[in-house]
XYZ file of C-alpha atoms in Angstrom:
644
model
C 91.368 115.966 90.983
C 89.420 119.026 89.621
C 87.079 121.539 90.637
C 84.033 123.813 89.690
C 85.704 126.830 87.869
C 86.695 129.779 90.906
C 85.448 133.196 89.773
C 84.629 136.110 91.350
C 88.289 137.053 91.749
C 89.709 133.974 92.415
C 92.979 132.022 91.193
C 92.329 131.517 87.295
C 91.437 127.400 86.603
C 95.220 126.814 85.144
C 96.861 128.038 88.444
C 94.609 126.168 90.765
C 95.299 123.356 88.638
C 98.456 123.260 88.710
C 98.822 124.303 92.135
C 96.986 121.087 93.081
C 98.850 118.854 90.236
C 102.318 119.843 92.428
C 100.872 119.073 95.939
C 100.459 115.350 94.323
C 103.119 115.280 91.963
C 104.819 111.977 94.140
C 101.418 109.861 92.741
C 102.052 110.585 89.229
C 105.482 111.097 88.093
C 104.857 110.583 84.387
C 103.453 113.624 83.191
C 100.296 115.836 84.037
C 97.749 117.415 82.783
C 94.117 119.346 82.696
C 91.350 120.193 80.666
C 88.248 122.359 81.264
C 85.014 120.771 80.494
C 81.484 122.935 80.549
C 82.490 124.016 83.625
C 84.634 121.757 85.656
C 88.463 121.694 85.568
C 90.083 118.276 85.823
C 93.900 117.085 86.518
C 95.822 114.284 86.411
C 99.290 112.836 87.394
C 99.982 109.756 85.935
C 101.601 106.940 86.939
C 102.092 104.785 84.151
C 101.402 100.839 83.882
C 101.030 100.666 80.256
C 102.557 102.394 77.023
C 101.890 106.497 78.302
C 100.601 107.827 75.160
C 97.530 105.059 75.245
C 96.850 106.431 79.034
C 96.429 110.152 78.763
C 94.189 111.699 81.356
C 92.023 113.227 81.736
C 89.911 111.606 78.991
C 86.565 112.865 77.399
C 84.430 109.888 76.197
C 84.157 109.581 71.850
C 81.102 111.746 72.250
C 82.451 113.846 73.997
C 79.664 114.232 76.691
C 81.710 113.094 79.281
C 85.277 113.491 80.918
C 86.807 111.435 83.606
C 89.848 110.989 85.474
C 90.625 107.798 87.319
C 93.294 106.892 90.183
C 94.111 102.896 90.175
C 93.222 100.379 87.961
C 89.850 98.554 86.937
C 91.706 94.939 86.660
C 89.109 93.354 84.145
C 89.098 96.235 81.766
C 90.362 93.809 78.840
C 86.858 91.485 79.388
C 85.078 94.658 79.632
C 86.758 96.178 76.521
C 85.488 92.763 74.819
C 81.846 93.506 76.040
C 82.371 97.005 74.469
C 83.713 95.540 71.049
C 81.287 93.069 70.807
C 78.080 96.472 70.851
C 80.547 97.739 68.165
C 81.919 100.504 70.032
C 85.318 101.639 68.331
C 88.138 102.204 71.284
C 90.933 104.474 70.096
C 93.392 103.583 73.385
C 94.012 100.630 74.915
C 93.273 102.295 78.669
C 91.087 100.748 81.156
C 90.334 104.643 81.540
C 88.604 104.796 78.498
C 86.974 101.517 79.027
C 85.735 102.757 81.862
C 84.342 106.514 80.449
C 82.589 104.444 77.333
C 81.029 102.151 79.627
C 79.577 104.569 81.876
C 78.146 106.254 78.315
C 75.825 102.944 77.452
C 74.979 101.881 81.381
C 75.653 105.024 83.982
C 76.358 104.300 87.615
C 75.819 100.587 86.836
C 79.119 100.528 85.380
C 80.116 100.200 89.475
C 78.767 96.589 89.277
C 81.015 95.523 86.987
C 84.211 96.686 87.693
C 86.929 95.238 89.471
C 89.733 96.833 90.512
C 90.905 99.769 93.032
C 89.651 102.870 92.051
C 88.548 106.399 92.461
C 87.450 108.349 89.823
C 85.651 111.265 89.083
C 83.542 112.453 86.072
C 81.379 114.649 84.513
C 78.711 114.570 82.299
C 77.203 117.339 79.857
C 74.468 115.883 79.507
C 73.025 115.930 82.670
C 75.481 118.843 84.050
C 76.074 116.281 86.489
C 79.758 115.470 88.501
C 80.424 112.289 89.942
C 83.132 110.915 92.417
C 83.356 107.091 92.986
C 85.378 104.736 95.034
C 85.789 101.246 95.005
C 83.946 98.774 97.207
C 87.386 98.471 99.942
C 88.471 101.692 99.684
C 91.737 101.024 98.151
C 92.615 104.920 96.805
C 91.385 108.184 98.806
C 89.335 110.512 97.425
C 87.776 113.744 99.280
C 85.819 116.946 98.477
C 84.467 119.371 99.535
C 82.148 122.319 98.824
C 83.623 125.492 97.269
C 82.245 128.880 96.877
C 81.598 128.238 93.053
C 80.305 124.485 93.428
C 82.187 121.416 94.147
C 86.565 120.916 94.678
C 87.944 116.934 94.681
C 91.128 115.607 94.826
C 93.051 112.136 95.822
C 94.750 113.848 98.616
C 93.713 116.603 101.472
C 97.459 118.140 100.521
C 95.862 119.203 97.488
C 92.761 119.644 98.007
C 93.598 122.795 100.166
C 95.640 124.298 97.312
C 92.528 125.236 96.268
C 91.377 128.846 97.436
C 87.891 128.018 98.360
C 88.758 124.987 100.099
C 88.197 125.483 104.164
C 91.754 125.403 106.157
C 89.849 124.892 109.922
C 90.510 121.509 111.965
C 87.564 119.519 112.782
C 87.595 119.069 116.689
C 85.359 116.524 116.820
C 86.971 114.569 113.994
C 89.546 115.357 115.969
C 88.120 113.558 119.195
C 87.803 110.549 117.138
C 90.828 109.997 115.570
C 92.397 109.812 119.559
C 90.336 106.432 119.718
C 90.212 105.302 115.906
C 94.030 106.315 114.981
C 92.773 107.890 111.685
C 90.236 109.867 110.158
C 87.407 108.166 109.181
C 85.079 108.246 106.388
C 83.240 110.338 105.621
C 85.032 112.430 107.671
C 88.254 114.377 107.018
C 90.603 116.060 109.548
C 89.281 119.580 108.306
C 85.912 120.674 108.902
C 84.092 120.772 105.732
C 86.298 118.249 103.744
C 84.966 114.965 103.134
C 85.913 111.783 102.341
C 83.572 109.254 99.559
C 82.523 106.094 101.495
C 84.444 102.618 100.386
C 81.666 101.495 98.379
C 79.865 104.716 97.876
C 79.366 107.272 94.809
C 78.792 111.433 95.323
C 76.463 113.098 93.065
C 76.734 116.779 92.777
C 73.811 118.581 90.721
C 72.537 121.726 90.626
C 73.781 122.830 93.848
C 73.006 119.513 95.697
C 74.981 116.723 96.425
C 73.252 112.866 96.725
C 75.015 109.957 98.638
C 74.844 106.477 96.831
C 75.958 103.074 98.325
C 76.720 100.435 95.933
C 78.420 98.040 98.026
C 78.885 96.749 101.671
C 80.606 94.154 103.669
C 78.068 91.597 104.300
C 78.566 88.229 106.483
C 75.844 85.972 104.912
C 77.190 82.641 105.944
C 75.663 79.599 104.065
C 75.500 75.906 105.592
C 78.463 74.250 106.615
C 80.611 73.448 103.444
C 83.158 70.410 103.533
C 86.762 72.047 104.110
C 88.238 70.344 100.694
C 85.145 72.155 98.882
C 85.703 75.152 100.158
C 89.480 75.191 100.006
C 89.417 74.356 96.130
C 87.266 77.526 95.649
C 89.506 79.742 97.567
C 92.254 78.672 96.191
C 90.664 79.099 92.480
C 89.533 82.460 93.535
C 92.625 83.514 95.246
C 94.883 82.806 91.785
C 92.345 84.309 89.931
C 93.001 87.754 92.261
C 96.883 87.426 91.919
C 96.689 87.074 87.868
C 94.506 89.509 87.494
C 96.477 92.251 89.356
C 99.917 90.941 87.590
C 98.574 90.400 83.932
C 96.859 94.107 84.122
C 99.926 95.780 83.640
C 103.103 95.780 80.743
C 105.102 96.098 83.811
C 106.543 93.255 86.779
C 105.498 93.825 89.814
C 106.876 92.677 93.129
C 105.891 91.548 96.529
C 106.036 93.255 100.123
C 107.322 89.796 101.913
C 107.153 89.619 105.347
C 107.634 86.288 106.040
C 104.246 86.013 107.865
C 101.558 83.604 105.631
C 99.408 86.089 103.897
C 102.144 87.502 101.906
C 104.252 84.341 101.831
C 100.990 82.874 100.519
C 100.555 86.107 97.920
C 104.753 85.490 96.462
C 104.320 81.602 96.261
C 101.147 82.245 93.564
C 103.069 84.996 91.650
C 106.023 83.676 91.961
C 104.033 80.505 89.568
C 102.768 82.856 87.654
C 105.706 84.513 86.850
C 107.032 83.702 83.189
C 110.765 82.413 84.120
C 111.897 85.062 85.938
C 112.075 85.627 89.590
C 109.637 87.870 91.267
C 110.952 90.909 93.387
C 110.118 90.306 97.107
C 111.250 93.032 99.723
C 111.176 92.878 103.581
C 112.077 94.820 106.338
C 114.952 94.194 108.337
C 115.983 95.166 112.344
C 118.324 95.328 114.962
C 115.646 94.037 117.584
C 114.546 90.394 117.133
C 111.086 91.660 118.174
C 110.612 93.381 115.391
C 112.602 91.864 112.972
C 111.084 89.029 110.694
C 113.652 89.127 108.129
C 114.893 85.719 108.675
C 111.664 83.993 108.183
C 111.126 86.246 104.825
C 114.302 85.040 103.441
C 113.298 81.664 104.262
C 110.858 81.688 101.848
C 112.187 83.640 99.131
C 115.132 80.718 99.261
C 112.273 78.195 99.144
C 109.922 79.903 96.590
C 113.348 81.233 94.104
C 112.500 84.763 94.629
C 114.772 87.599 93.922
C 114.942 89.081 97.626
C 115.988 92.437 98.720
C 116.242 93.087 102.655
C 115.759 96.331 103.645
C 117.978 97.253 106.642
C 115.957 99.689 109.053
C 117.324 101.666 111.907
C 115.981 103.964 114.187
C 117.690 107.268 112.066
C 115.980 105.702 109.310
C 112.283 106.061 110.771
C 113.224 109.086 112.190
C 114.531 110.288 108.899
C 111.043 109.903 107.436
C 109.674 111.875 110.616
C 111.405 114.572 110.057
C 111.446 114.445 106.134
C 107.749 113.800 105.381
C 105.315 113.703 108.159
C 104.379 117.090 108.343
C 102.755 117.247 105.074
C 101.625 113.510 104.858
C 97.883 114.365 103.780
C 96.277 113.821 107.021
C 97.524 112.420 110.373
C 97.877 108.757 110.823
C 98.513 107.287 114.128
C 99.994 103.736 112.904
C 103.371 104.075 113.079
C 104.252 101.210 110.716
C 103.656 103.796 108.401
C 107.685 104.410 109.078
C 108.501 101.467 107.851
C 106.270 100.393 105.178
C 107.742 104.157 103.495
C 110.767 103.324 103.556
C 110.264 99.395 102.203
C 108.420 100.521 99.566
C 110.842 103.386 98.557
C 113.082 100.648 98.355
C 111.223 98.531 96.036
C 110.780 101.755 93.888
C 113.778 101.188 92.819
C 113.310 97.501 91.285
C 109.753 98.061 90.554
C 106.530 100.379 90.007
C 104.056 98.215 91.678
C 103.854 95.872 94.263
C 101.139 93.162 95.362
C 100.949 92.782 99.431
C 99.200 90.816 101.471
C 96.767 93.215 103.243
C 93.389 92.239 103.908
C 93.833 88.392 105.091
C 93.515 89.157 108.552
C 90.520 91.092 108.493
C 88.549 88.616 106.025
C 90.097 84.973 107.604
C 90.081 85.949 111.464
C 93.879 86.241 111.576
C 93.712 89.084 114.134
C 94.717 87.586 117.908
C 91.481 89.660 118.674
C 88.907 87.481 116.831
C 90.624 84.353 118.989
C 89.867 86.570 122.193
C 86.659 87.393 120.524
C 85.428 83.387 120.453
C 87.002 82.889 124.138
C 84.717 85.628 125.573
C 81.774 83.592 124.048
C 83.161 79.993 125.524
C 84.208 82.069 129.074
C 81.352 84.120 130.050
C 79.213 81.257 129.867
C 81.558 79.494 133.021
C 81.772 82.667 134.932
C 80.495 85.764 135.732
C 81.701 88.536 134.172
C 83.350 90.480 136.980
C 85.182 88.004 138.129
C 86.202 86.883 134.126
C 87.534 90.651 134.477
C 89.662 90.232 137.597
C 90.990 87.258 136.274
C 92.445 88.666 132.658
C 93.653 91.502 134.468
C 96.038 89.383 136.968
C 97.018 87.697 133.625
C 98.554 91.349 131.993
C 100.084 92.122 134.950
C 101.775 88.525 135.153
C 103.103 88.808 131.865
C 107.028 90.160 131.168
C 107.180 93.615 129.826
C 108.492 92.676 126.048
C 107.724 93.693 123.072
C 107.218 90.179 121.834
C 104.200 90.296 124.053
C 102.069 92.700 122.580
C 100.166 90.843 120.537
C 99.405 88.033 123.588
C 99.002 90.903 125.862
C 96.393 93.575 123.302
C 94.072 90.246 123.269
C 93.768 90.178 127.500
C 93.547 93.884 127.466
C 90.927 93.482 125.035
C 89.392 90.472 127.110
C 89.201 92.905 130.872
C 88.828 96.287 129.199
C 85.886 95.531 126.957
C 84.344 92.411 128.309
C 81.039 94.897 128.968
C 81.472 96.256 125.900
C 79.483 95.574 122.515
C 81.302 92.834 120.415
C 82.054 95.374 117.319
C 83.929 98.163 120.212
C 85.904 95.892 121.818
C 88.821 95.807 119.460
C 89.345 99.428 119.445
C 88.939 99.661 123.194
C 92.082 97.686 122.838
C 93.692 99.121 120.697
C 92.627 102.910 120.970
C 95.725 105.397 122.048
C 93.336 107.124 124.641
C 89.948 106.313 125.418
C 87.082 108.040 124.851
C 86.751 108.693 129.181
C 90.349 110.076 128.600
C 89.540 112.691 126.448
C 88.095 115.287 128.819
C 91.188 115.529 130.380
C 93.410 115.300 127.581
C 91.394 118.203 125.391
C 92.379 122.007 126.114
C 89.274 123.351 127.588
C 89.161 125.546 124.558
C 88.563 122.692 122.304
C 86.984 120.222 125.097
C 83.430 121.238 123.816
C 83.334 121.476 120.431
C 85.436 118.028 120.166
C 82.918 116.625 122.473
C 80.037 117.736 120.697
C 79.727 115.255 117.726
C 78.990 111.623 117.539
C 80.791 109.010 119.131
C 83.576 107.327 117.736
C 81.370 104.066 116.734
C 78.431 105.694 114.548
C 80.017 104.710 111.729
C 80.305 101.171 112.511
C 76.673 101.402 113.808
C 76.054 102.524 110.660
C 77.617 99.465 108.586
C 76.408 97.110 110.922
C 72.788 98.300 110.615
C 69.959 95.655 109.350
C 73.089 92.612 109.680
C 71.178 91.147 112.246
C 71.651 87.654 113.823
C 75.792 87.512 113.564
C 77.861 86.574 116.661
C 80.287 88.438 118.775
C 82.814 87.032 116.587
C 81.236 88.303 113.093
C 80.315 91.854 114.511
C 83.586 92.519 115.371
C 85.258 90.864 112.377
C 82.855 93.483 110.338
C 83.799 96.688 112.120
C 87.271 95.706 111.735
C 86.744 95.146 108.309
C 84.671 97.973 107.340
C 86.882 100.763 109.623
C 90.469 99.658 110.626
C 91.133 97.887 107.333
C 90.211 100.576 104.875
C 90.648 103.852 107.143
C 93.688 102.489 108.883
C 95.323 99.857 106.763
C 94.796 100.753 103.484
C 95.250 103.850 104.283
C 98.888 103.239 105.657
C 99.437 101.145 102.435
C 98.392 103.694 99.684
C 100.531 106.619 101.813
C 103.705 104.661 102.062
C 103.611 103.742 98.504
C 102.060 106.866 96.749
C 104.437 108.840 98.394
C 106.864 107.470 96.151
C 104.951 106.460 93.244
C 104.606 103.108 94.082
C 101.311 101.124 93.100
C 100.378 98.320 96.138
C 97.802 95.738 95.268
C 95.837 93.631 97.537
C 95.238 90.567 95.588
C 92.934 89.435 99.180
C 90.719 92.026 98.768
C 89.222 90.902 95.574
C 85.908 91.835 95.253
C 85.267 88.071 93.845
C 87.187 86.686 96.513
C 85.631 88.545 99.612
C 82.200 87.840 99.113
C 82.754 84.371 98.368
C 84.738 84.035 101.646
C 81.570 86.086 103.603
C 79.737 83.428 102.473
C 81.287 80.697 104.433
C 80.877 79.541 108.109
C 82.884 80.954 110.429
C 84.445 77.926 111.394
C 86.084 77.172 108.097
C 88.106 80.707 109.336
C 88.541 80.350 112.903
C 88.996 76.811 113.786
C 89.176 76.599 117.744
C 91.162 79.154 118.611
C 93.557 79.467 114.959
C 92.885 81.868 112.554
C 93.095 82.201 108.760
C 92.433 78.033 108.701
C 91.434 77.979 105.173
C 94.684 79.846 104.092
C 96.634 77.733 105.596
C 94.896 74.243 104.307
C 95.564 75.980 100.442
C 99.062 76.942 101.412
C 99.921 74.285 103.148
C 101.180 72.900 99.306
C 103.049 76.080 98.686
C 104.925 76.992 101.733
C 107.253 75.354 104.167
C 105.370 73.978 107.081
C 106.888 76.448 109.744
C 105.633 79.655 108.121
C 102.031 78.345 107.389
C 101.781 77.539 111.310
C 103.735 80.285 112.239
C 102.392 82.701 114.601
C 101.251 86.344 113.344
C 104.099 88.771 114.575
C 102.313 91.973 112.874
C 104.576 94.811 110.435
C 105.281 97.048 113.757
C 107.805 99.737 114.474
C 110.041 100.124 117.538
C 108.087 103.304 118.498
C 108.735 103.495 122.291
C 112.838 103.310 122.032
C 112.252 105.785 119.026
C 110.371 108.392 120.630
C 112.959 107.952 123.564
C 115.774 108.471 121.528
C 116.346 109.476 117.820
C 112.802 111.242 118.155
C 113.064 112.439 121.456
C 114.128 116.345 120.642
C 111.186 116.774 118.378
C 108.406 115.221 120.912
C 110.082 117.491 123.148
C 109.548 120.740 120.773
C 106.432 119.828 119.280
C 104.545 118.742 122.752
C 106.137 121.721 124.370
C 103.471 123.290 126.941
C 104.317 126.739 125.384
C 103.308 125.798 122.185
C 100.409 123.536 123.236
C 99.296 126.168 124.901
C 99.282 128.148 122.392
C 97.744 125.340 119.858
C 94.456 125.480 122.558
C 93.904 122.114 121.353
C 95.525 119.823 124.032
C 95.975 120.086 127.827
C 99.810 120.914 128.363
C 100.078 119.448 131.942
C 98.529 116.155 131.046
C 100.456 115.934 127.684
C 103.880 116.666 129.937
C 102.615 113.966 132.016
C 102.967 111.448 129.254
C 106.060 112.838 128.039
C 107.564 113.175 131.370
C 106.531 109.170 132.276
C 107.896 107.792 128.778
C 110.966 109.122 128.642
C 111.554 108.950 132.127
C 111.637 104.821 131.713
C 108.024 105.004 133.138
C 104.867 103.369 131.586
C 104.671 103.074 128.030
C 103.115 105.951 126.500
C 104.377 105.463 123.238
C 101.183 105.027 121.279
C 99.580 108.066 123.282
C 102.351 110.187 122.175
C 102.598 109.281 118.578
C 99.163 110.221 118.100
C 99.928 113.522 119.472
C 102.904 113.933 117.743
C 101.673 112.792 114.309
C 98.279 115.305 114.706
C 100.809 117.982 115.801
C 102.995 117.892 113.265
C 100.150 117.625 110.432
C 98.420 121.099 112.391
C 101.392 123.303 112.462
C 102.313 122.622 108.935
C 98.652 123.553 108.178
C 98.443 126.789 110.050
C 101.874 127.617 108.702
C 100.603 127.661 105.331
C 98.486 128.896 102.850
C 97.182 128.010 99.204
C 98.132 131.618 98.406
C 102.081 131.236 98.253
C 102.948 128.357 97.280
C 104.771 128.570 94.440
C 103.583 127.536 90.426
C 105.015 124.723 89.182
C 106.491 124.668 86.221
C 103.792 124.573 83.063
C 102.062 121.548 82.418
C 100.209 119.782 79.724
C 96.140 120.800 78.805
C 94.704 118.289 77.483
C 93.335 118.287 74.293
């Protein structure tokens, strides 16, 4: 994090520093620091995966031009610190940070090309009195800004970005509009007007007063001619180790595994757990009450089968509550995933064995794992037998038909997605299912103080216009599998992932969303990823030699919470005093007789309004802690280290 220096009256650099150092103290446990540098403050929290005293930050290059500060890890900084030996450059660490700040000395923004990891960083250079904020291609860590009275304010989280004095404190209403139908807050949007949020793939430039927008990478499908399957297969599979080695052998540290028992991450243990050398690997899973939920059994399964040290975490509903209650509030920005709840508390678990976890996000969106992308290819085989009004009236009588269960959902999100978006574009239709409200139910749902202004801006899809612009020629299938790609995995995803482990310092790497690894697997047919009406068919041909039969056919469950029983029950007094109509009324930003329409029908044993709800309650919560506070009184923390 770091900022241009405040004057004019404003909170001298040290106490904005560490003012913003304490909002993200959880990241970076380890020790923190700043330094000023012709102009720009910069801080860091570390969170150590190699000896401390080797990676101090924030770090000025050996000619002292240039000082950066880096969240994550660049993987491949050992090959790259070989490249740097090899021009004679003398390293005095043995951080990738420094790596990194020496190679950006001899090649500039062209470093970007050959890094691999999952980054953000930020830097600035003397030279050209230029500041720079990066992030890597997937969008792994956060990083916003914004523009402050005296130049430029950045910082991993929004917490601490408004510790900052010149940092704006109003809500966005049109970001706000979006987030109803997205379930987050997109990039390059933030949740507060003003703050920003770097692209996946993108770098910032600010100079002399202006700030530039560079793209370095984006998601392309560029599928080649057909490949045989035992080709392709070997490839993957040499691609896929190569992702898992390179996030375990990075660090002095073990790492462990989130373990759900579903493939990806059985698939993501079995290659560690070979890896590994002669001791078990750490694999933790969620465990609960309700069997719709709960994939414990099949997790243990194959920890017994792969020799893994497993620890099942127990969840009840006072648990997620617990974290409701405890943390929401001030959570960065509102989220409206609710496995949030228990990915926090898994991963506070595993905190205790371990500082870094590898999971298996990312499979789904880059193999066609998603029940969607099956729904996806049946539009294309049924629209071409009927009509598609009658298609419509057809998957409709098939939702009703089906029992109201849990276990369901998944089935019953793909026919919803089939009758509610069979007129839709290919690349909407998957948040038409899975949106909390609408975009037609906003109007109604707004206050009609805010209805206007959260109106007013673009629609929730010109973002993924914007990715999918110039990929021309791709199916229904491969549009969609892009925007979910390039929007729900990073802003919704990842974004759940980094939260519920940063919150307690713990690192979670995504050994499927290897930069290697996803463009090969771009490159292939779609076929070799969706075979009839299966997903993630090339997985399960490579794991089919590491993994009992049963979990590499099983059927994707999905790492869900039991949010309607929770908001009826250990949740239900603070829905009821946060969507009160008083103080909705007073908020202006929601309707309080259509919000007490939802409450009254969900707790009332009515529809299911969960998802509705928890995206009110989660924005809610988020607001009143905002207006409730300001970067004036928070408290100093206690003195911290300037770097040299």
């Amino acid at each position: 994090m770091g900022f241009s220096d405040a004057g004019g009256g404003r909170a001298p650099a040290p106490d904005t520093a560490r003012r913003m150092l304490a909002a993200v103290a959880h990241r970076g446990p380890d020790g923190s620091s700043w330094c000023h540098h012709r102009g720009v403050t910069f801080a860091h929290c570390a969170l150590t995966f190699v000896d401390p005293d080797r990676a101090r930050q924030p770090l000025r290059s050996a000619g002292g031009a240039t000082v950066l500060v880096l969240n994550g890890e660049i993987y491949n900084h050992a090959e790259l610190r070989r490249e740097l030996r090899a021009e004679g450059v003398r390293l005095r660490t043995g951080s990738d940070t420094e790596v990194l700040v020496e190679l950006y000395e001899r090649r500039g923004m062209a470093v970007l090309e050959r890094l691999r990891g999952m980054y953000a960083f930020a830097l600035h250079d003397a030279r050209t009195a230029t500041t720079v904020l990066a992030r890597d291609p997937m969008g792994k860590k956060p990083l916003y800004y914004t523009r402050v009275p005296d130049g430029l304010a950045f910082a991993s989280e929004l917490t601490a970005l408004l510790r900052h004095p010149g940092t704006p404190r109003t809500p966005d209403p049109a970001a706000l509009a979006r987030y109803l139908t997205l379930q987050a807050f997109c990039a390059p949007g933030s949740a507060v007007a003003g703050v920003h949020k770097v692209r996946p793939g993108h770098y910032v430039t600010f100079s002399g007063g202006a700030l530039t927008e560079t793209e370095f990478w984006r998601p392309r499908l560029d599928p080649g001619p057909r490949v045989p399957v035992r080709q392709a297969a070997t490839r993957f599979e040499e691609l896929f180790r190569a992702a898992v080695a390179r996030r375990v052998r990075s660090t002095e540290r073990r790492l462990g595994v989130l373990l759900s028992g579903g493939l990806d991450s059985s698939a993501v243990a079995a290659v560690a757990q070979q890896l590994s050398p002669g001791w078990p690997v750490p694999t933790f899973s969620a465990g609960f009450a309700d069997r719709d939920f709960d994939e414990s059994r099949h997790a243990r399964a194959v920890a017994r089968h792969l020799g893994t040290e497993h620890h099942t975490v127990r969840i009840t509903g006072r648990d997620l509550a617990d974290v409701v209650e405890a943390e929401y509030a001030a959570a960065d920005e509102p989220l409206a995933d609710p496995s949030l709840l228990p990915t926090r508390i898994v991963c506070r678990a595993a905190r205790q064995q371990v500082r870094g976890v590898l999971s298996g996000d990312g499979a789904d969106e880059l193999l066609l794992g998603y029940r969607y992308f099956q729904a996806e290819r049946a539009i294309e085989t049924l629209l071409r037998l009927m009509p598609a009004h009658r298609l419509e009236s057809l998957l409709r009588a098939l939702v009703r038909a089906l029992p109201a269960r849990s276990g369901n959902l998944p089935l019953s999100a793909a026919l919803r997605l089939l009758a509610r978006g069979l007129r839709a574009a290919p690349e909407h239709r998957f948040y038409l299912s899975t949106a909390p409200f609408q975009p037609g139910e906003l109007t109604a749902l707004l206050h009609p103080d805010a209805r206007a202004a959260a109106l007013s801006g673009p629609g929730p899809f010109a973002e993924i216009s914007r990715l999918l612009d110039g990929q021309d020629g791709l199916t229904g299938v491969q549009r969609s599998q892009l925007a979910v790609f390039a929007h729900f995995l990073r802003d919704v995803i990842l974004t759940k992932t980094d939260r519920g482990g940063m919150r307690g310092a713990l690192e979670v790497r995504s050994p499927f969303l290897d930069l290697d690894l996803v463009e090969y697997v771009n490159s292939l047919p779609t076929a070799l990823k969706l075979r009839r009406l299966t997903g993630k068919h090339l997985l399960r041909q490579v794991a089919a030699d590491w993994l009992p039969k049963d979990i590499v056919h099983r059927t994707k469950l999905g790492f869900r919470a039991p949010l309607a029983s929770l908001l009826r029950e250990e949740l239900r007094p603070l829905l009821l005093d946060t969507l009160a109509p008083s103080a909705l009324r007073r908020d202006g930003l929601f309707d309080a007789q259509a919000v007490r329409r939802l409450t009254d029908d969900h707790l009332r044993g009515g529809h299911d309004t969960s998802r509705k709800l928890w995206a009110l309650l989660a924005y809610q919560l988020w607001y009143r802690d905002l207006t409730s506070s300001s970067p004036a009184h928070l408290a100093l923390p206690e003195e911290t280290h300037r770097a040299p």
